[in-house]
GROMACS .gro file of N, CA and C in nm:
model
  426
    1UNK      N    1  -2.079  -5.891  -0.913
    1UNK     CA    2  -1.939  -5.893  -0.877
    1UNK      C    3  -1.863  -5.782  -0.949
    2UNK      N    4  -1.883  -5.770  -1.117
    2UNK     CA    5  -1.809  -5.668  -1.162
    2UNK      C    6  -1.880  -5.537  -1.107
    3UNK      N    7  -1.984  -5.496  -1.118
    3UNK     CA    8  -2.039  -5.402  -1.006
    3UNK      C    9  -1.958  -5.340  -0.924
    4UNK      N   10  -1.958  -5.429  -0.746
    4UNK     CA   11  -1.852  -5.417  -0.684
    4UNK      C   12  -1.719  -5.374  -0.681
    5UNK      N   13  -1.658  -5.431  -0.768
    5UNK     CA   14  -1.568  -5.411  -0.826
    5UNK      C   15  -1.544  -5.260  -0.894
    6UNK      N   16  -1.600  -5.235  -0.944
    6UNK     CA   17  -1.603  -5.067  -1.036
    6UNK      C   18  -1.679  -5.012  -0.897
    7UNK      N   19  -1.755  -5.010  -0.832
    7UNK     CA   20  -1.797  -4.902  -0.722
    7UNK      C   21  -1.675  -4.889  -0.597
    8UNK      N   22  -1.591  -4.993  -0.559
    8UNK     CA   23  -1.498  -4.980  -0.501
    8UNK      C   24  -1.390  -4.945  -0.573
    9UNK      N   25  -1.308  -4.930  -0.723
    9UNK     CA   26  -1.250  -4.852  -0.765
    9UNK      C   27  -1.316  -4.743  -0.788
   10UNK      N   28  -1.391  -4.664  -0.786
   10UNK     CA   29  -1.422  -4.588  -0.798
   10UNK      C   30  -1.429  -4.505  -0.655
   11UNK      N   31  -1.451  -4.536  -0.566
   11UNK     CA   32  -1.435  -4.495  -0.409
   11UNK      C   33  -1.314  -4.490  -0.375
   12UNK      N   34  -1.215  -4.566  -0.439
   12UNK     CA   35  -1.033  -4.574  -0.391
   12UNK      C   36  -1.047  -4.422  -0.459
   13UNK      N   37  -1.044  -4.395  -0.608
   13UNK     CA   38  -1.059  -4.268  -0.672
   13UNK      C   39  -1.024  -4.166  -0.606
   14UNK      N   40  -1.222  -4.152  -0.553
   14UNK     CA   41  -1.242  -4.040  -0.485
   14UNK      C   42  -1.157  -4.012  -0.373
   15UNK      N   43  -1.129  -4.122  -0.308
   15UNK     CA   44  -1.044  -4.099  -0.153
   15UNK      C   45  -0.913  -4.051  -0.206
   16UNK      N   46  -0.858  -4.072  -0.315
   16UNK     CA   47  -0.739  -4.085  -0.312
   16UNK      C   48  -0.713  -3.902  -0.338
   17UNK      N   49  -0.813  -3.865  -0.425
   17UNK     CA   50  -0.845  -3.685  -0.474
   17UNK      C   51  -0.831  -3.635  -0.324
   18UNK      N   52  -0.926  -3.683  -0.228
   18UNK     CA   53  -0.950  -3.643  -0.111
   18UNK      C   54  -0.833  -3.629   0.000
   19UNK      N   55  -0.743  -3.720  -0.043
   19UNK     CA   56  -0.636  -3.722   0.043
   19UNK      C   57  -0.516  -3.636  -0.049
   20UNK      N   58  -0.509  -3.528  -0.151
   20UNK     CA   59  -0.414  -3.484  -0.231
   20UNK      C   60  -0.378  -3.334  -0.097
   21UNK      N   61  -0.247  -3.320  -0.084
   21UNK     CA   62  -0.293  -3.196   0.007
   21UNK      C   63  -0.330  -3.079  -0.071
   22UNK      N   64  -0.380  -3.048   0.043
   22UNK     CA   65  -0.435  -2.834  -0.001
   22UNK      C   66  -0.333  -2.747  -0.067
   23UNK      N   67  -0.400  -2.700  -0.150
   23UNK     CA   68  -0.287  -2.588  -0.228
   23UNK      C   69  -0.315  -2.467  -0.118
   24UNK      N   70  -0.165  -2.417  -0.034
   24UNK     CA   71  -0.184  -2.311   0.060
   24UNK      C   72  -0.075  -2.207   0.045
   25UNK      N   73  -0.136  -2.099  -0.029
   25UNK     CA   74   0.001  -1.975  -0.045
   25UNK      C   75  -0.030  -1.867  -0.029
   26UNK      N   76   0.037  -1.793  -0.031
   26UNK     CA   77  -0.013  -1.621  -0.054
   26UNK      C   78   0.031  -1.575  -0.146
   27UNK      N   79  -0.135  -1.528  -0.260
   27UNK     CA   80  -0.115  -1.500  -0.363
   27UNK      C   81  -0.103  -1.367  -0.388
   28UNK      N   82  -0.085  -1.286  -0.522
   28UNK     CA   83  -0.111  -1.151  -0.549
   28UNK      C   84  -0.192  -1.156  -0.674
   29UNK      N   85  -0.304  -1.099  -0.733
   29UNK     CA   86  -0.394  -1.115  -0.794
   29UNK      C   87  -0.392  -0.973  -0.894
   30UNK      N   88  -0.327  -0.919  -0.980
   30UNK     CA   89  -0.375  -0.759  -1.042
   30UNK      C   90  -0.494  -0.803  -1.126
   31UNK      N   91  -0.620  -0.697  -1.066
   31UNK     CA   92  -0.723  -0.722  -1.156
   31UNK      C   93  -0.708  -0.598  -1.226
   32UNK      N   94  -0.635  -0.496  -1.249
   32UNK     CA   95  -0.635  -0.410  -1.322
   32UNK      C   96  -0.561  -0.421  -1.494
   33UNK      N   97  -0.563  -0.281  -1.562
   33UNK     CA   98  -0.520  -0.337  -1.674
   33UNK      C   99  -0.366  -0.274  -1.708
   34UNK      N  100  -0.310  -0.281  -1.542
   34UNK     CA  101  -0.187  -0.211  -1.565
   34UNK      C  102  -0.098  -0.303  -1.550
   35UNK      N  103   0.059  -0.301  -1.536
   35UNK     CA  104   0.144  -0.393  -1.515
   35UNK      C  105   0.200  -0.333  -1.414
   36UNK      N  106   0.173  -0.471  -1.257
   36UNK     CA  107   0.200  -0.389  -1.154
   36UNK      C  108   0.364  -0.435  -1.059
   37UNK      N  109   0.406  -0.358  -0.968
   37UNK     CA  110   0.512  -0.401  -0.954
   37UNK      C  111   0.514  -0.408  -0.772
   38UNK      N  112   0.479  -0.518  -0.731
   38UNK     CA  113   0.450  -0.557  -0.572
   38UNK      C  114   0.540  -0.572  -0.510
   39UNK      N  115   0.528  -0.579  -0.374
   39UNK     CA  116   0.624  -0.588  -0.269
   39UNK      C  117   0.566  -0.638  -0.078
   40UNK      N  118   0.617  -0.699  -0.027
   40UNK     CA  119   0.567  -0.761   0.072
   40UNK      C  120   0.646  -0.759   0.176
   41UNK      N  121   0.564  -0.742   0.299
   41UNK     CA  122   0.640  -0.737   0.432
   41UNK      C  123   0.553  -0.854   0.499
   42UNK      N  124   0.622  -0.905   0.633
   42UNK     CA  125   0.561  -1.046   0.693
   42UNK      C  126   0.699  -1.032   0.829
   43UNK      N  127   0.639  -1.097   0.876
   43UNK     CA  128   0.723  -1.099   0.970
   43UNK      C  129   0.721  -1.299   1.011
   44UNK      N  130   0.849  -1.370   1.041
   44UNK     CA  131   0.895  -1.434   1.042
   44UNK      C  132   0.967  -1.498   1.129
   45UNK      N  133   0.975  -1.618   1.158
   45UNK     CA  134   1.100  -1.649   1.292
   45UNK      C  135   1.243  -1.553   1.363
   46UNK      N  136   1.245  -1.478   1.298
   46UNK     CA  137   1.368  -1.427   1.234
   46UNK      C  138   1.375  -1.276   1.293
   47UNK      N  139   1.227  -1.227   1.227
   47UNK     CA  140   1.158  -1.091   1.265
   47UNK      C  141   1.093  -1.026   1.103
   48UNK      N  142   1.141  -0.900   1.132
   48UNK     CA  143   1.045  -0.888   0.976
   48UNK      C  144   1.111  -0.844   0.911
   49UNK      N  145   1.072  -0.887   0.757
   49UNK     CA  146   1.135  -0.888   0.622
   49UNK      C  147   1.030  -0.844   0.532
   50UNK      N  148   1.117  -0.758   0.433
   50UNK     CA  149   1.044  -0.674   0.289
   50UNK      C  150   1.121  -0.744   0.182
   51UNK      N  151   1.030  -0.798   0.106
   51UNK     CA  152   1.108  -0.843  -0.032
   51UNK      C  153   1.024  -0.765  -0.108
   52UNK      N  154   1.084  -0.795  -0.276
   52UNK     CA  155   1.006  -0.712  -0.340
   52UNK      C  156   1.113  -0.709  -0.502
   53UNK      N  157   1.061  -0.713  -0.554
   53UNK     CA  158   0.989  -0.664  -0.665
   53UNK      C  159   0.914  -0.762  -0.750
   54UNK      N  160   0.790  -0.780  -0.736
   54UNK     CA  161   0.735  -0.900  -0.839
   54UNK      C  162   0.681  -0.807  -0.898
   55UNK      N  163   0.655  -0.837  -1.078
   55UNK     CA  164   0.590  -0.772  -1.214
   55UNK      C  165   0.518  -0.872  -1.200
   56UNK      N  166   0.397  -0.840  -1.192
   56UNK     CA  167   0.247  -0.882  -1.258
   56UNK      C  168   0.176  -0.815  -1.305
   57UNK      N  169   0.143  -0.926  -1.464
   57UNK     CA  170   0.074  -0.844  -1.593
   57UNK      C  171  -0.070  -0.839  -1.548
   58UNK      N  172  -0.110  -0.757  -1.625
   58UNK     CA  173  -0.237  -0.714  -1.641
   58UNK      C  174  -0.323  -0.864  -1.604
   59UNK      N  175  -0.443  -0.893  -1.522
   59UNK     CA  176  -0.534  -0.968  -1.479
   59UNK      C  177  -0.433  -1.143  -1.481
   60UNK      N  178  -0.335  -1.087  -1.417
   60UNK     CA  179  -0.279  -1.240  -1.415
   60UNK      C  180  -0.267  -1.237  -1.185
   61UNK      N  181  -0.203  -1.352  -1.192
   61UNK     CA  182  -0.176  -1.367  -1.036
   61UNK      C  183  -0.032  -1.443  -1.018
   62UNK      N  184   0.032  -1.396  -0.926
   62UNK     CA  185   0.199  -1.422  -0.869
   62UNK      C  186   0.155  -1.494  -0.700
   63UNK      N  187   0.241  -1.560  -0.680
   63UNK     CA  188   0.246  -1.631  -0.575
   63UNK      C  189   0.346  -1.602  -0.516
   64UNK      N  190   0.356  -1.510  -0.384
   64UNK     CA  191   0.444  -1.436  -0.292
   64UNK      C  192   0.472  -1.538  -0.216
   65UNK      N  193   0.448  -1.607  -0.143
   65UNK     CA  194   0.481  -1.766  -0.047
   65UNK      C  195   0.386  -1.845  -0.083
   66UNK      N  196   0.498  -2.005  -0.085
   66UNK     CA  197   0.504  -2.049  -0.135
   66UNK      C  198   0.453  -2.142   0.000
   67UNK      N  199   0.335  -2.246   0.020
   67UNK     CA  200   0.288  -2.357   0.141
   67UNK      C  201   0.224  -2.242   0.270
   68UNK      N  202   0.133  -2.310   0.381
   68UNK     CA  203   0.078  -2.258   0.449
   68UNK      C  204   0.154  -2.162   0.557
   69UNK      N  205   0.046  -2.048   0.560
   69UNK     CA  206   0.106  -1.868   0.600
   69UNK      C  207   0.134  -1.918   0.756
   70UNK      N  208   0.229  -1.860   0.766
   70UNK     CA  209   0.241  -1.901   0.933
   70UNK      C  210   0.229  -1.763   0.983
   71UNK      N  211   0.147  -1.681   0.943
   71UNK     CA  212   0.095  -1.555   1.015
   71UNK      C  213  -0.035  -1.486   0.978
   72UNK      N  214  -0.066  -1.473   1.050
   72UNK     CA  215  -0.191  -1.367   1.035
   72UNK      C  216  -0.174  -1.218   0.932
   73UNK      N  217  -0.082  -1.185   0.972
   73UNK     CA  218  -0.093  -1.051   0.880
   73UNK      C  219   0.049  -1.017   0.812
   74UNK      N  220  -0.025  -1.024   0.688
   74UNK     CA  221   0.074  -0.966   0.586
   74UNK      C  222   0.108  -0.889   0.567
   75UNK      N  223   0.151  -0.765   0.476
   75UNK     CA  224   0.172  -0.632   0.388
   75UNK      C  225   0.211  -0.628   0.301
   76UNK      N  226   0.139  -0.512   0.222
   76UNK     CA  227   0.174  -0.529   0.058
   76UNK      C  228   0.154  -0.393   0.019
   77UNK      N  229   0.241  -0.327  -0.068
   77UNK     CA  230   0.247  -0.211  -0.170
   77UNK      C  231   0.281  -0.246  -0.264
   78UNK      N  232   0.202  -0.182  -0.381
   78UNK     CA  233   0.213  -0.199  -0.540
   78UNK      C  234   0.211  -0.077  -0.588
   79UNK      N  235   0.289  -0.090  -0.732
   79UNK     CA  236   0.296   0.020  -0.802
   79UNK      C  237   0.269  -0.017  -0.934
   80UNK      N  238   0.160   0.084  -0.985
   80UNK     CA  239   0.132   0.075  -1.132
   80UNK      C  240   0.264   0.095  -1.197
   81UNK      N  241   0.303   0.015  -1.311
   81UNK     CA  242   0.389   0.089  -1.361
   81UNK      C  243   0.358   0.130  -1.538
   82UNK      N  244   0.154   0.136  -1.569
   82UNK     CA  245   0.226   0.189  -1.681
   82UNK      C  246   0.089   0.323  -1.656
   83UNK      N  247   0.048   0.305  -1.559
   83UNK     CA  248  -0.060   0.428  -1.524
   83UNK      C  249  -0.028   0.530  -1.429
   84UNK      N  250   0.101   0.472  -1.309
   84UNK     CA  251   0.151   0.582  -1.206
   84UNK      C  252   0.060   0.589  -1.047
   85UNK      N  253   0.075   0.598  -0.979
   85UNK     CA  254   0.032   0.566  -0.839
   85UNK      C  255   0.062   0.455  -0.809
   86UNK      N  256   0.011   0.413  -0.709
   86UNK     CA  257   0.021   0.304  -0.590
   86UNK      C  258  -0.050   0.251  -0.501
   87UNK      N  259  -0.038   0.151  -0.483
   87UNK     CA  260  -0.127   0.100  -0.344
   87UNK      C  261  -0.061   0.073  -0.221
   88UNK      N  262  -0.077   0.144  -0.098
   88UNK     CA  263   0.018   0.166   0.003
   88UNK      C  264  -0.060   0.150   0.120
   89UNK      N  265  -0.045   0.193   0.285
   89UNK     CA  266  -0.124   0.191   0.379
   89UNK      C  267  -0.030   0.278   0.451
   90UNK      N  268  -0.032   0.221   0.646
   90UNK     CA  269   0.026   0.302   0.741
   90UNK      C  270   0.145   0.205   0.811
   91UNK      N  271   0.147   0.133   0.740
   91UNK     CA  272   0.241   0.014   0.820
   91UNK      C  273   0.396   0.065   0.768
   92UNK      N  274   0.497   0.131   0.821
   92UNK     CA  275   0.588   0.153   0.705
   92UNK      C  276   0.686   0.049   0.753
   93UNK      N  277   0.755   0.019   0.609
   93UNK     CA  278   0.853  -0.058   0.599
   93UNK      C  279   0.989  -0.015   0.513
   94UNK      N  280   1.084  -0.106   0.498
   94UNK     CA  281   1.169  -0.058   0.379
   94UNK      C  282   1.166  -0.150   0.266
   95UNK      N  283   1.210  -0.021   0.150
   95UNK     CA  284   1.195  -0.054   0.024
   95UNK      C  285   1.348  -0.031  -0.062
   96UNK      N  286   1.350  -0.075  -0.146
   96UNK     CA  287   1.414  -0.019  -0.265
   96UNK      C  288   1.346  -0.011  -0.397
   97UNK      N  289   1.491   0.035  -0.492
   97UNK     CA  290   1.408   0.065  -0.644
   97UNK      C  291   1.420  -0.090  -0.689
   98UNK      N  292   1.531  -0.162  -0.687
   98UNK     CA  293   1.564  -0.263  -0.769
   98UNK      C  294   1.531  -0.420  -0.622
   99UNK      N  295   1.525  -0.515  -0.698
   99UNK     CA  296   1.497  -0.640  -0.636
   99UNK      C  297   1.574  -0.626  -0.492
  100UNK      N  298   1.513  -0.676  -0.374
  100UNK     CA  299   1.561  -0.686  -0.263
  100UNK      C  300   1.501  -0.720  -0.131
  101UNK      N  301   1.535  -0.828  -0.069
  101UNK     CA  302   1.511  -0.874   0.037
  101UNK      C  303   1.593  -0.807   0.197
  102UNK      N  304   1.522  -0.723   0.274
  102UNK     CA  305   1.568  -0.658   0.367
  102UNK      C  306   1.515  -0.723   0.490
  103UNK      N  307   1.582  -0.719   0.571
  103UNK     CA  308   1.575  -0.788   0.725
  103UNK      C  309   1.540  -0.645   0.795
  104UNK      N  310   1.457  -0.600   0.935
  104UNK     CA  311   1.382  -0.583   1.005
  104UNK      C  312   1.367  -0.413   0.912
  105UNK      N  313   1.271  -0.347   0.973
  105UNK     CA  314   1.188  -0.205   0.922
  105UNK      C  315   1.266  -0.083   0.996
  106UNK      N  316   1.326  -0.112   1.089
  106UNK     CA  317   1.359   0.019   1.174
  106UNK      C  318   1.467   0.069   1.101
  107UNK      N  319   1.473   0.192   1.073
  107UNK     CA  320   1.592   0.333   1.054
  107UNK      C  321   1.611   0.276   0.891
  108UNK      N  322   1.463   0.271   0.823
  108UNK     CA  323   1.522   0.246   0.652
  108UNK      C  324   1.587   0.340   0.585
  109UNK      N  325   1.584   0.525   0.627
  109UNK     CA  326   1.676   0.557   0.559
  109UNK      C  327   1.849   0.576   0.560
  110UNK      N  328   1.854   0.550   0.710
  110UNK     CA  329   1.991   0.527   0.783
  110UNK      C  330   2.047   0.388   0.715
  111UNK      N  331   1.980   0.358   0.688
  111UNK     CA  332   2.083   0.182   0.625
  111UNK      C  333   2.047   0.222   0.484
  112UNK      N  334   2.025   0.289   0.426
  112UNK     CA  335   2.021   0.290   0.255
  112UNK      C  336   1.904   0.280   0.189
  113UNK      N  337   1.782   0.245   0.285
  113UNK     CA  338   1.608   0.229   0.214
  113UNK      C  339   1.533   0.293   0.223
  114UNK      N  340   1.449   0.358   0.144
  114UNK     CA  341   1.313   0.417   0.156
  114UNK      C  342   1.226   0.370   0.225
  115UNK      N  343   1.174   0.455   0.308
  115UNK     CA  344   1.066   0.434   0.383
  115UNK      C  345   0.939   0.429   0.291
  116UNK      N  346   0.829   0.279   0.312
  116UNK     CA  347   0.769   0.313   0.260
  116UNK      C  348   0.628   0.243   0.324
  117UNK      N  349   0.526   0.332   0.295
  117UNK     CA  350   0.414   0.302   0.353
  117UNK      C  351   0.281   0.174   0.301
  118UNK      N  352   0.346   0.028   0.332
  118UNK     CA  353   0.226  -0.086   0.330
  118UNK      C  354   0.098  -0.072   0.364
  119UNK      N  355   0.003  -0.107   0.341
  119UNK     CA  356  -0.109  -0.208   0.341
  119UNK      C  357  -0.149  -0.326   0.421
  120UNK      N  358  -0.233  -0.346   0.520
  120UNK     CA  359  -0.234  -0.478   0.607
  120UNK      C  360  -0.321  -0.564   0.512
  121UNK      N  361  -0.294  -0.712   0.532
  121UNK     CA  362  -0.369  -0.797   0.455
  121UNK      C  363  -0.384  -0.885   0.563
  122UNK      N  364  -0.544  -0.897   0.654
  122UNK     CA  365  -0.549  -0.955   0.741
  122UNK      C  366  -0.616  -1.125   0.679
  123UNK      N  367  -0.531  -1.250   0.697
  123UNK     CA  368  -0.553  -1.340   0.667
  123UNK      C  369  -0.669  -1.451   0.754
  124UNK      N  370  -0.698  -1.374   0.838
  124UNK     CA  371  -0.776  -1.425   0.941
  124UNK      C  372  -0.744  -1.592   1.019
  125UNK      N  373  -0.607  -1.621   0.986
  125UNK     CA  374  -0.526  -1.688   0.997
  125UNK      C  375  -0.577  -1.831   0.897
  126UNK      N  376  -0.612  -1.829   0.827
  126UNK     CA  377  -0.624  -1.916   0.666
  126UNK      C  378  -0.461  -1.929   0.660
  127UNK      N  379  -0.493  -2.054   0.577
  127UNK     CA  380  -0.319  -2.110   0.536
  127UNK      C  381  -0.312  -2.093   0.406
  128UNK      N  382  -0.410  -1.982   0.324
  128UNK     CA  383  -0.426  -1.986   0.209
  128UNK      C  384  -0.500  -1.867   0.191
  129UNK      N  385  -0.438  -1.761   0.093
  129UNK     CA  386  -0.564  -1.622   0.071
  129UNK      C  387  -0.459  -1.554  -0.045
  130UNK      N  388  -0.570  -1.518  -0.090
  130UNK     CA  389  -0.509  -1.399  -0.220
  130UNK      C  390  -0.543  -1.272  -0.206
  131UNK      N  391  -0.445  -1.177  -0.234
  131UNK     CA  392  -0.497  -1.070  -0.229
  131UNK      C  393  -0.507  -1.016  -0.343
  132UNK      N  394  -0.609  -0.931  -0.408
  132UNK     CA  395  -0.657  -0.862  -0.514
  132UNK      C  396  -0.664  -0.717  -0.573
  133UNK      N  397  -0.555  -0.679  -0.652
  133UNK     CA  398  -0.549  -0.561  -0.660
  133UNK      C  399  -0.609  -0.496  -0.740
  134UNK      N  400  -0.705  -0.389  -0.724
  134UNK     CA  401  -0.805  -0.320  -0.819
  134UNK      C  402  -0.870  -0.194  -0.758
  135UNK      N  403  -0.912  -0.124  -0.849
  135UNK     CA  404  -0.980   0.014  -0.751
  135UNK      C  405  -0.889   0.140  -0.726
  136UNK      N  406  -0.960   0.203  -0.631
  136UNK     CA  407  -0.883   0.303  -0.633
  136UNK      C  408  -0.771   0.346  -0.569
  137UNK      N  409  -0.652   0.392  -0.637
  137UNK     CA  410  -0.508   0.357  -0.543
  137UNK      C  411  -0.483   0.445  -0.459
  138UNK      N  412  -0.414   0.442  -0.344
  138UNK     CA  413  -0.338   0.537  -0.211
  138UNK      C  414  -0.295   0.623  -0.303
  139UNK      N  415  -0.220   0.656  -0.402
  139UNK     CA  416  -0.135   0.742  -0.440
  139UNK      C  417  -0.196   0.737  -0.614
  140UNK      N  418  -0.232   0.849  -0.659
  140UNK     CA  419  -0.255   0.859  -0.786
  140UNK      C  420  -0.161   0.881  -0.874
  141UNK      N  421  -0.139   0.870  -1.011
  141UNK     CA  422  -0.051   0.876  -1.150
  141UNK      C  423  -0.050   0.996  -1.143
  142UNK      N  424   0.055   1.026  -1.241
  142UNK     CA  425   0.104   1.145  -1.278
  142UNK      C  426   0.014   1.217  -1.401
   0.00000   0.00000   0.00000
């Protein structure tokens, strides 16, 4: 009887772990030993948006959204900031120098933003993926 007893608490346990939901975000990962300074484009109900500026230290990870990606493809540019270069692609978007959330990509230097050239991060539609920054960058240091 006590048996029973402990094998069916022990099965509530497990079910209960089993039923915790999924941790689902989009992370940013610097595996390098620089301190980097990220930025993200996505597109949204809305249309598409660049935020940006997250500092992440050396081999730590930041969480850019926050619960499951409601898109397939992301974008991301980073900047070393104590080695110089960047990690960029062909997707351009707008940027600034200081913290800022901008609504759609077209005519960034006509409204006040730098044009600047993202990175695709294809999520393969996962409600959950990190991306990892390391290697060799689009744009080299000074």
């Amino acid at each position: 009887m006590l048996r029973n007893i402990a094998l069916a608490a022990g099965a509530l346990t497990i079910m209960g772990f089993m039923s915790l939901p999924a941790q689902a975000d989009l992370k940013l990962c610097n595996q390098t030993e620089s301190r980097v300074g990220a930025a993200l484009g996505y597109k949204d109900k809305q249309g598409w948006v660049t935020e940006g500026w997250w500092t992440v230290e050396p081999q730590k990870c930041v969480t850019f959204l926050k619960g499951p990606l409601i898109a397939r493809f992301y974008y991301v540019f980073a900047v070393d900031y104590d080695k110089g270069g960047s990690w960029g692609g062909n997707s351009m978007m707008c940027t600034r120098d200081r913290v800022f959330t901008i609504r759609g990509i077209e005519n960034c230097e006509a409204r006040g933003y730098r044009k600047t050239g993202f990175f695709e991060v294809d999520t393969k539609e996962e409600t959950d993926w990190t991306v990892s920054l390391s290697g060799e960058k689009t744009t080299q240091g000074q």
